[in-house]
C-alpha cells in the first residue's frame, strides 16, 4: 500500500474572524499549513501529498508547503467535500491509500497518520476518535428534549485514512449530501470504518480561543 495525503487548507476561516485564510494563521512560529506539512514530512508512511488552498492563494500555498513530498497545490472548492474531490483528482494514481487531513488540526502528531494507515488492514476507512467529555443534549429550538448517553459517542478527528477506491466511490455516491468528514460518506455507502485512539491534544482551530489553547500546547 502506498499512502498519499490531502491537506485541506481551502477554508476561509469565517468563524475565526480574521482577514486571511485560516491556513495562513500562525501557531507558535509556524502557520497551520506548515504544521501539517511538517507532520506528513516526518511520517514515513506518507509518500506524497497535495494541498488545497482558497483560489488565488496557490502561490502562498506552494511556498508554505515546500517539501520533497509535495506533488501539487490546487484551488479547493466551496465546501470541504468539494475540496477533497479536487485534491483526489490531483493526487497521483500511485497512492492507493488516501489520508485526508484538516490543516485546522495543526497539532496532529506524525504517529497518528501512521496509526490510521495501519488500521486499514482490516477496514476501508480508519479515523481517530476521542471520548466526548461534555454532557450531550438533544435540543430543538429552546426545548431540551433529552440527554444523550455518552457511552457510544466519540468525537472524530483527522487525519482519516481510506482505501482510495472506497473513498472515490463514497464521494461519487454522496454528491447529494454534505458531510463534515469523509468517514461519514463511507459509513453512508456501507463501507466498514474503524476507530483508533485519537489524541486529546489534536485540537481543531475553529474560533479564536482555540488558537490560544494551541499556543499554550505548543509552548508546553
Ligand atoms: N476546507 C477546505 N475547503 C473548504 C472548506 C474547508 O479545504 N471549502 C478545509 C479547511 O481549510 C479546514 C478543514 O477543511 O482545514 C475544516 O474546515 P473548517 O474548520 O470548517 O475551516 P473553515 O471552513 O476555514 O472555517 P469556517 O467554517 O469557520 O469558515
Ligand atoms: Mg468550514
PDB file of C-alpha atoms and ligand atoms in Angstrom:
ATOM      1  CA  UNK A   1       0.000   0.000   0.000  1.00  0.00           C
ATOM      2  CA  UNK A   2       1.232   3.479  -0.900  1.00  0.00           C
ATOM      3  CA  UNK A   3      -0.290   6.333   1.065  1.00  0.00           C
ATOM      4  CA  UNK A   4      -0.730   9.881  -0.174  1.00  0.00           C
ATOM      5  CA  UNK A   5      -2.243  12.715   1.838  1.00  0.00           C
ATOM      6  CA  UNK A   6      -4.624  15.535   1.011  1.00  0.00           C
ATOM      7  CA  UNK A   7      -4.010  18.547   3.243  1.00  0.00           C
ATOM      8  CA  UNK A   8      -7.254  20.512   3.323  1.00  0.00           C
ATOM      9  CA  UNK A   9      -6.464  24.191   3.610  1.00  0.00           C
ATOM     10  CA  UNK A  10      -9.069  25.753   1.318  1.00  0.00           C
ATOM     11  CA  UNK A  11     -11.423  27.081   4.000  1.00  0.00           C
ATOM     12  CA  UNK A  12     -11.776  30.799   4.554  1.00  0.00           C
ATOM     13  CA  UNK A  13     -11.892  30.568   8.345  1.00  0.00           C
ATOM     14  CA  UNK A  14     -15.053  32.620   8.696  1.00  0.00           C
ATOM     15  CA  UNK A  15     -15.523  31.727  12.367  1.00  0.00           C
ATOM     16  CA  UNK A  16     -12.010  32.929  13.206  1.00  0.00           C
ATOM     17  CA  UNK A  17     -12.969  36.398  12.042  1.00  0.00           C
ATOM     18  CA  UNK A  18      -9.602  37.315  10.538  1.00  0.00           C
ATOM     19  CA  UNK A  19      -8.944  38.626   7.063  1.00  0.00           C
ATOM     20  CA  UNK A  20      -6.627  35.927   5.725  1.00  0.00           C
ATOM     21  CA  UNK A  21      -7.320  32.225   5.093  1.00  0.00           C
ATOM     22  CA  UNK A  22      -7.182  30.227   8.329  1.00  0.00           C
ATOM     23  CA  UNK A  23      -4.385  28.013   6.952  1.00  0.00           C
ATOM     24  CA  UNK A  24      -2.068  31.033   6.909  1.00  0.00           C
ATOM     25  CA  UNK A  25      -2.534  31.930  10.580  1.00  0.00           C
ATOM     26  CA  UNK A  26       0.414  31.260  12.900  1.00  0.00           C
ATOM     27  CA  UNK A  27       0.538  28.982  15.930  1.00  0.00           C
ATOM     28  CA  UNK A  28       3.939  29.450  17.519  1.00  0.00           C
ATOM     29  CA  UNK A  29       6.460  30.030  14.727  1.00  0.00           C
ATOM     30  CA  UNK A  30       4.578  28.128  12.004  1.00  0.00           C
ATOM     31  CA  UNK A  31       1.386  28.646  10.042  1.00  0.00           C
ATOM     32  CA  UNK A  32      -1.336  25.995  10.342  1.00  0.00           C
ATOM     33  CA  UNK A  33      -0.403  24.757   6.857  1.00  0.00           C
ATOM     34  CA  UNK A  34       3.281  24.464   7.798  1.00  0.00           C
ATOM     35  CA  UNK A  35       2.439  22.396  10.904  1.00  0.00           C
ATOM     36  CA  UNK A  36       0.550  19.865   8.784  1.00  0.00           C
ATOM     37  CA  UNK A  37       3.293  19.789   6.146  1.00  0.00           C
ATOM     38  CA  UNK A  38       5.851  19.079   8.890  1.00  0.00           C
ATOM     39  CA  UNK A  39       3.715  16.201  10.183  1.00  0.00           C
ATOM     40  CA  UNK A  40       3.379  14.463   6.809  1.00  0.00           C
ATOM     41  CA  UNK A  41       7.061  15.096   6.073  1.00  0.00           C
ATOM     42  CA  UNK A  42       8.008  13.389   9.335  1.00  0.00           C
ATOM     43  CA  UNK A  43       5.676  10.444   8.750  1.00  0.00           C
ATOM     44  CA  UNK A  44       7.440   7.724   6.785  1.00  0.00           C
ATOM     45  CA  UNK A  45       4.125   6.053   5.933  1.00  0.00           C
ATOM     46  CA  UNK A  46       3.076   9.066   3.819  1.00  0.00           C
ATOM     47  CA  UNK A  47       4.877   9.082   0.487  1.00  0.00           C
ATOM     48  CA  UNK A  48       3.485  12.271  -1.034  1.00  0.00           C
ATOM     49  CA  UNK A  49       0.819  14.917  -0.516  1.00  0.00           C
ATOM     50  CA  UNK A  50      -1.302  17.526  -2.259  1.00  0.00           C
ATOM     51  CA  UNK A  51      -2.686  20.721  -0.739  1.00  0.00           C
ATOM     52  CA  UNK A  52      -5.975  22.508  -1.427  1.00  0.00           C
ATOM     53  CA  UNK A  53      -5.979  26.274  -0.806  1.00  0.00           C
ATOM     54  CA  UNK A  54      -8.537  29.015  -1.464  1.00  0.00           C
ATOM     55  CA  UNK A  55      -8.495  30.008  -5.160  1.00  0.00           C
ATOM     56  CA  UNK A  56      -5.984  32.788  -5.705  1.00  0.00           C
ATOM     57  CA  UNK A  57      -3.728  31.670  -2.843  1.00  0.00           C
ATOM     58  CA  UNK A  58      -1.873  28.908  -4.715  1.00  0.00           C
ATOM     59  CA  UNK A  59       1.428  30.810  -4.748  1.00  0.00           C
ATOM     60  CA  UNK A  60       1.490  31.333  -0.973  1.00  0.00           C
ATOM     61  CA  UNK A  61       0.401  27.722  -0.559  1.00  0.00           C
ATOM     62  CA  UNK A  62       3.311  26.445  -2.654  1.00  0.00           C
ATOM     63  CA  UNK A  63       5.768  28.493  -0.625  1.00  0.00           C
ATOM     64  CA  UNK A  64       4.486  27.279   2.744  1.00  0.00           C
ATOM     65  CA  UNK A  65       4.093  23.653   1.639  1.00  0.00           C
ATOM     66  CA  UNK A  66       7.565  23.326   0.061  1.00  0.00           C
ATOM     67  CA  UNK A  67       8.696  19.737   0.603  1.00  0.00           C
ATOM     68  CA  UNK A  68      10.209  16.866  -1.358  1.00  0.00           C
ATOM     69  CA  UNK A  69       6.909  15.047  -0.799  1.00  0.00           C
ATOM     70  CA  UNK A  70       4.747  17.847  -2.256  1.00  0.00           C
ATOM     71  CA  UNK A  71       3.032  16.870  -5.505  1.00  0.00           C
ATOM     72  CA  UNK A  72       0.968  19.970  -6.163  1.00  0.00           C
ATOM     73  CA  UNK A  73      -1.085  22.784  -4.654  1.00  0.00           C
ATOM     74  CA  UNK A  74      -4.568  23.220  -6.143  1.00  0.00           C
ATOM     75  CA  UNK A  75      -7.525  25.526  -5.565  1.00  0.00           C
ATOM     76  CA  UNK A  76     -10.173  23.926  -3.362  1.00  0.00           C
ATOM     77  CA  UNK A  77     -13.935  24.056  -3.793  1.00  0.00           C
ATOM     78  CA  UNK A  78     -16.691  25.934  -1.988  1.00  0.00           C
ATOM     79  CA  UNK A  79     -17.228  23.102   0.520  1.00  0.00           C
ATOM     80  CA  UNK A  80     -14.769  20.816   2.298  1.00  0.00           C
ATOM     81  CA  UNK A  81     -16.260  17.862   0.426  1.00  0.00           C
ATOM     82  CA  UNK A  82     -15.609  19.502  -2.957  1.00  0.00           C
ATOM     83  CA  UNK A  83     -12.068  20.335  -1.855  1.00  0.00           C
ATOM     84  CA  UNK A  84     -11.467  16.647  -1.069  1.00  0.00           C
ATOM     85  CA  UNK A  85     -12.673  15.683  -4.549  1.00  0.00           C
ATOM     86  CA  UNK A  86     -10.373  18.231  -6.173  1.00  0.00           C
ATOM     87  CA  UNK A  87      -7.492  17.019  -4.013  1.00  0.00           C
ATOM     88  CA  UNK A  88      -8.223  13.425  -5.038  1.00  0.00           C
ATOM     89  CA  UNK A  89      -8.123  14.366  -8.722  1.00  0.00           C
ATOM     90  CA  UNK A  90      -4.729  15.987  -8.198  1.00  0.00           C
ATOM     91  CA  UNK A  91      -3.212  13.126  -6.170  1.00  0.00           C
ATOM     92  CA  UNK A  92      -1.018  10.700  -8.108  1.00  0.00           C
ATOM     93  CA  UNK A  93      -2.573   7.349  -9.080  1.00  0.00           C
ATOM     94  CA  UNK A  94       0.300   5.655  -7.241  1.00  0.00           C
ATOM     95  CA  UNK A  95      -1.438   6.304  -3.928  1.00  0.00           C
ATOM     96  CA  UNK A  96      -3.952   3.541  -3.285  1.00  0.00           C
ATOM     97  CA  UNK A  97      -4.407   4.798   0.263  1.00  0.00           C
ATOM     98  CA  UNK A  98      -5.525   8.385   0.860  1.00  0.00           C
ATOM     99  CA  UNK A  99      -5.196  10.255   4.145  1.00  0.00           C
ATOM    100  CA  UNK A 100      -7.412  13.344   4.445  1.00  0.00           C
ATOM    101  CA  UNK A 101      -6.229  15.876   6.994  1.00  0.00           C
ATOM    102  CA  UNK A 102      -7.618  19.257   8.020  1.00  0.00           C
ATOM    103  CA  UNK A 103      -4.847  21.794   8.499  1.00  0.00           C
ATOM    104  CA  UNK A 104      -7.240  23.250  11.083  1.00  0.00           C
ATOM    105  CA  UNK A 105      -5.698  20.496  13.301  1.00  0.00           C
ATOM    106  CA  UNK A 106      -2.075  21.639  13.323  1.00  0.00           C
ATOM    107  CA  UNK A 107      -1.005  19.521  16.293  1.00  0.00           C
ATOM    108  CA  UNK A 108      -1.792  16.087  14.828  1.00  0.00           C
ATOM    109  CA  UNK A 109       1.338  14.023  15.527  1.00  0.00           C
ATOM    110  CA  UNK A 110       3.035  12.066  12.675  1.00  0.00           C
ATOM    111  CA  UNK A 111       2.298   8.832  14.599  1.00  0.00           C
ATOM    112  CA  UNK A 112      -1.437   9.450  14.215  1.00  0.00           C
ATOM    113  CA  UNK A 113      -1.069   9.403  10.421  1.00  0.00           C
ATOM    114  CA  UNK A 114       0.729   6.052  10.739  1.00  0.00           C
ATOM    115  CA  UNK A 115      -1.852   4.602  13.072  1.00  0.00           C
ATOM    116  CA  UNK A 116      -4.843   5.338  10.784  1.00  0.00           C
ATOM    117  CA  UNK A 117      -2.962   3.950   7.768  1.00  0.00           C
ATOM    118  CA  UNK A 118      -2.083   0.762   9.695  1.00  0.00           C
ATOM    119  CA  UNK A 119      -5.724   0.263  10.712  1.00  0.00           C
ATOM    120  CA  UNK A 120      -6.731  -0.091   7.044  1.00  0.00           C
ATOM    121  CA  UNK A 121      -5.535  -3.713   7.228  1.00  0.00           C
ATOM    122  CA  UNK A 122      -8.999  -4.558   8.471  1.00  0.00           C
ATOM    123  CA  UNK A 123     -11.243  -1.817   7.079  1.00  0.00           C
ATOM    124  CA  UNK A 124     -11.927   0.616   4.237  1.00  0.00           C
ATOM    125  CA  UNK A 125     -11.616   3.632   6.481  1.00  0.00           C
ATOM    126  CA  UNK A 126      -9.913   4.445   9.797  1.00  0.00           C
ATOM    127  CA  UNK A 127     -10.404   7.547  11.925  1.00  0.00           C
ATOM    128  CA  UNK A 128      -9.024   8.828  15.243  1.00  0.00           C
ATOM    129  CA  UNK A 129     -11.639   9.422  17.934  1.00  0.00           C
ATOM    130  CA  UNK A 130     -11.606  10.813  21.468  1.00  0.00           C
ATOM    131  CA  UNK A 131     -14.253  10.401  24.165  1.00  0.00           C
ATOM    132  CA  UNK A 132     -16.880  13.128  24.450  1.00  0.00           C
ATOM    133  CA  UNK A 133     -16.424  14.906  27.777  1.00  0.00           C
ATOM    134  CA  UNK A 134     -19.397  17.298  27.722  1.00  0.00           C
ATOM    135  CA  UNK A 135     -22.862  16.130  28.704  1.00  0.00           C
ATOM    136  CA  UNK A 136     -24.733  15.998  25.414  1.00  0.00           C
ATOM    137  CA  UNK A 137     -28.375  17.078  24.958  1.00  0.00           C
ATOM    138  CA  UNK A 138     -30.778  16.862  22.068  1.00  0.00           C
ATOM    139  CA  UNK A 139     -32.216  20.387  21.782  1.00  0.00           C
ATOM    140  CA  UNK A 140     -34.934  21.711  19.436  1.00  0.00           C
ATOM    141  CA  UNK A 141     -35.147  25.473  19.441  1.00  0.00           C
ATOM    142  CA  UNK A 142     -35.061  26.301  23.158  1.00  0.00           C
ATOM    143  CA  UNK A 143     -36.541  22.980  24.267  1.00  0.00           C
ATOM    144  CA  UNK A 144     -34.269  20.382  25.791  1.00  0.00           C
ATOM    145  CA  UNK A 145     -35.589  17.061  24.514  1.00  0.00           C
ATOM    146  CA  UNK A 146     -33.296  14.558  26.181  1.00  0.00           C
ATOM    147  CA  UNK A 147     -29.832  13.777  27.451  1.00  0.00           C
ATOM    148  CA  UNK A 148     -27.927  11.537  25.051  1.00  0.00           C
ATOM    149  CA  UNK A 149     -25.845   8.787  26.650  1.00  0.00           C
ATOM    150  CA  UNK A 150     -22.156   9.403  26.097  1.00  0.00           C
ATOM    151  CA  UNK A 151     -21.322   5.698  26.176  1.00  0.00           C
ATOM    152  CA  UNK A 152     -21.494   5.253  22.428  1.00  0.00           C
ATOM    153  CA  UNK A 153     -20.430   8.756  21.425  1.00  0.00           C
ATOM    154  CA  UNK A 154     -16.992   9.800  20.269  1.00  0.00           C
ATOM    155  CA  UNK A 155     -15.606  12.945  18.676  1.00  0.00           C
ATOM    156  CA  UNK A 156     -13.937  12.357  15.314  1.00  0.00           C
ATOM    157  CA  UNK A 157     -10.607  13.914  14.393  1.00  0.00           C
ATOM    158  CA  UNK A 158      -8.396  13.977  11.305  1.00  0.00           C
ATOM    159  CA  UNK A 159      -6.132  12.536   9.849  1.00  0.00           C
ATOM    160  CA  UNK A 160      -8.554   9.954   8.411  1.00  0.00           C
ATOM    161  CA  UNK A 161      -7.265   7.151   6.167  1.00  0.00           C
ATOM    162  CA  UNK A 162      -9.164   5.409   3.384  1.00  0.00           C
ATOM    163  CA  UNK A 163      -8.637   2.858   0.685  1.00  0.00           C
ATOM    164  CA  UNK A 164      -8.726   5.071  -2.359  1.00  0.00           C
ATOM    165  CA  UNK A 165     -11.283   3.110  -4.398  1.00  0.00           C
ATOM    166  CA  UNK A 166     -13.734   3.173  -1.468  1.00  0.00           C
ATOM    167  CA  UNK A 167     -13.218   6.898  -0.860  1.00  0.00           C
ATOM    168  CA  UNK A 168     -13.815   7.667  -4.539  1.00  0.00           C
ATOM    169  CA  UNK A 169     -16.927   5.510  -4.679  1.00  0.00           C
ATOM    170  CA  UNK A 170     -18.288   7.025  -1.460  1.00  0.00           C
ATOM    171  CA  UNK A 171     -17.783  10.537  -2.838  1.00  0.00           C
ATOM    172  CA  UNK A 172     -19.454   9.612  -6.143  1.00  0.00           C
ATOM    173  CA  UNK A 173     -22.466   8.229  -4.311  1.00  0.00           C
ATOM    174  CA  UNK A 174     -22.735  11.112  -1.864  1.00  0.00           C
ATOM    175  CA  UNK A 175     -22.957  14.103  -4.143  1.00  0.00           C
ATOM    176  CA  UNK A 176     -26.425  14.824  -2.718  1.00  0.00           C
ATOM    177  CA  UNK A 177     -25.415  15.370   0.899  1.00  0.00           C
ATOM    178  CA  UNK A 178     -22.803  17.490   2.543  1.00  0.00           C
ATOM    179  CA  UNK A 179     -20.734  15.799   5.230  1.00  0.00           C
ATOM    180  CA  UNK A 180     -18.215  17.415   7.568  1.00  0.00           C
ATOM    181  CA  UNK A 181     -15.845  14.474   7.271  1.00  0.00           C
ATOM    182  CA  UNK A 182     -15.114  11.779   4.715  1.00  0.00           C
ATOM    183  CA  UNK A 183     -15.797   8.865   7.039  1.00  0.00           C
ATOM    184  CA  UNK A 184     -19.484   9.904   7.031  1.00  0.00           C
ATOM    185  CA  UNK A 185     -19.598   9.269   3.279  1.00  0.00           C
ATOM    186  CA  UNK A 186     -18.107   5.786   3.648  1.00  0.00           C
ATOM    187  CA  UNK A 187     -20.481   4.971   6.505  1.00  0.00           C
ATOM    188  CA  UNK A 188     -23.427   6.021   4.327  1.00  0.00           C
ATOM    189  CA  UNK A 189     -22.147   3.870   1.466  1.00  0.00           C
ATOM    190  CA  UNK A 190     -21.813   0.836   3.754  1.00  0.00           C
ATOM    191  CA  UNK A 191     -18.012   0.615   3.903  1.00  0.00           C
ATOM    192  CA  UNK A 192     -16.504  -0.564   7.186  1.00  0.00           C
ATOM    193  CA  UNK A 193     -14.828   2.280   9.099  1.00  0.00           C
ATOM    194  CA  UNK A 194     -12.847   1.598  12.283  1.00  0.00           C
ATOM    195  CA  UNK A 195     -11.786   3.897  15.098  1.00  0.00           C
ATOM    196  CA  UNK A 196      -8.277   4.255  16.529  1.00  0.00           C
ATOM    197  CA  UNK A 197      -7.383   6.228  19.663  1.00  0.00           C
ATOM    198  CA  UNK A 198      -7.189   9.928  18.833  1.00  0.00           C
ATOM    199  CA  UNK A 199      -5.046  12.497  20.604  1.00  0.00           C
ATOM    200  CA  UNK A 200      -6.707  14.954  23.033  1.00  0.00           C
ATOM    201  CA  UNK A 201      -4.001  17.483  22.093  1.00  0.00           C
ATOM    202  CA  UNK A 202      -5.011  17.271  18.418  1.00  0.00           C
ATOM    203  CA  UNK A 203      -7.484  20.122  18.803  1.00  0.00           C
ATOM    204  CA  UNK A 204      -9.359  21.800  15.957  1.00  0.00           C
ATOM    205  CA  UNK A 205      -8.814  25.508  15.458  1.00  0.00           C
ATOM    206  CA  UNK A 206     -12.250  26.923  14.775  1.00  0.00           C
ATOM    207  CA  UNK A 207     -12.552  30.110  16.834  1.00  0.00           C
ATOM    208  CA  UNK A 208     -10.078  32.498  18.416  1.00  0.00           C
ATOM    209  CA  UNK A 209      -9.964  30.771  21.847  1.00  0.00           C
ATOM    210  CA  UNK A 210      -8.887  27.528  20.126  1.00  0.00           C
ATOM    211  CA  UNK A 211      -5.862  29.367  18.809  1.00  0.00           C
ATOM    212  CA  UNK A 212      -4.925  30.406  22.344  1.00  0.00           C
ATOM    213  CA  UNK A 213      -5.184  26.801  23.556  1.00  0.00           C
ATOM    214  CA  UNK A 214      -2.988  25.678  20.644  1.00  0.00           C
ATOM    215  CA  UNK A 215      -0.401  28.355  21.501  1.00  0.00           C
ATOM    216  CA  UNK A 216      -0.301  27.076  25.063  1.00  0.00           C
ATOM    217  CA  UNK A 217       0.083  23.449  23.901  1.00  0.00           C
ATOM    218  CA  UNK A 218       2.963  24.393  21.591  1.00  0.00           C
ATOM    219  CA  UNK A 219       4.688  26.273  24.431  1.00  0.00           C
ATOM    220  CA  UNK A 220       4.272  23.412  26.909  1.00  0.00           C
TER     221      UNK A 220
HETATM  222  N1  LIG B   1     -11.751  23.282   3.974  1.00  0.00           N
HETATM  223  C1  LIG B   1     -11.439  23.158   2.636  1.00  0.00           C
HETATM  224  N2  LIG B   1     -12.299  23.652   1.679  1.00  0.00           N
HETATM  225  C2  LIG B   1     -13.457  24.256   2.031  1.00  0.00           C
HETATM  226  C3  LIG B   1     -13.795  24.371   3.400  1.00  0.00           C
HETATM  227  C4  LIG B   1     -12.927  23.862   4.355  1.00  0.00           C
HETATM  228  O1  LIG B   1     -10.379  22.616   2.293  1.00  0.00           O
HETATM  229  N3  LIG B   1     -14.248  24.744   1.082  1.00  0.00           N
HETATM  230  C5  LIG B   1     -10.813  22.798   5.000  1.00  0.00           C
HETATM  231  C6  LIG B   1     -10.364  23.906   5.938  1.00  0.00           C
HETATM  232  O2  LIG B   1      -9.280  24.621   5.389  1.00  0.00           O
HETATM  233  C7  LIG B   1     -10.045  23.168   7.207  1.00  0.00           C
HETATM  234  C8  LIG B   1     -10.945  21.947   7.151  1.00  0.00           C
HETATM  235  O3  LIG B   1     -11.451  21.854   5.823  1.00  0.00           O
HETATM  236  O4  LIG B   1      -8.703  22.741   7.282  1.00  0.00           O
HETATM  237  C9  LIG B   1     -12.061  22.013   8.190  1.00  0.00           C
HETATM  238  O5  LIG B   1     -12.861  23.143   7.920  1.00  0.00           O
HETATM  239  P1  LIG B   1     -13.206  24.285   8.976  1.00  0.00           P
HETATM  240  O6  LIG B   1     -12.520  24.039  10.248  1.00  0.00           O
HETATM  241  O7  LIG B   1     -14.669  24.492   8.921  1.00  0.00           O
HETATM  242  O8  LIG B   1     -12.414  25.531   8.334  1.00  0.00           O
HETATM  243  P2  LIG B   1     -13.023  26.763   7.560  1.00  0.00           P
HETATM  244  O9  LIG B   1     -14.085  26.283   6.626  1.00  0.00           O
HETATM  245  O10 LIG B   1     -11.878  27.507   7.005  1.00  0.00           O
HETATM  246  O11 LIG B   1     -13.662  27.635   8.737  1.00  0.00           O
HETATM  247  P3  LIG B   1     -15.150  28.288   8.769  1.00  0.00           P
HETATM  248  O12 LIG B   1     -16.110  27.134   8.607  1.00  0.00           O
HETATM  249  O13 LIG B   1     -15.226  28.976  10.090  1.00  0.00           O
HETATM  250  O14 LIG B   1     -15.194  29.243   7.608  1.00  0.00           O
HETATM  251 MG1  LIG B   2     -15.907  25.364   7.386  1.00  0.00          MG
END
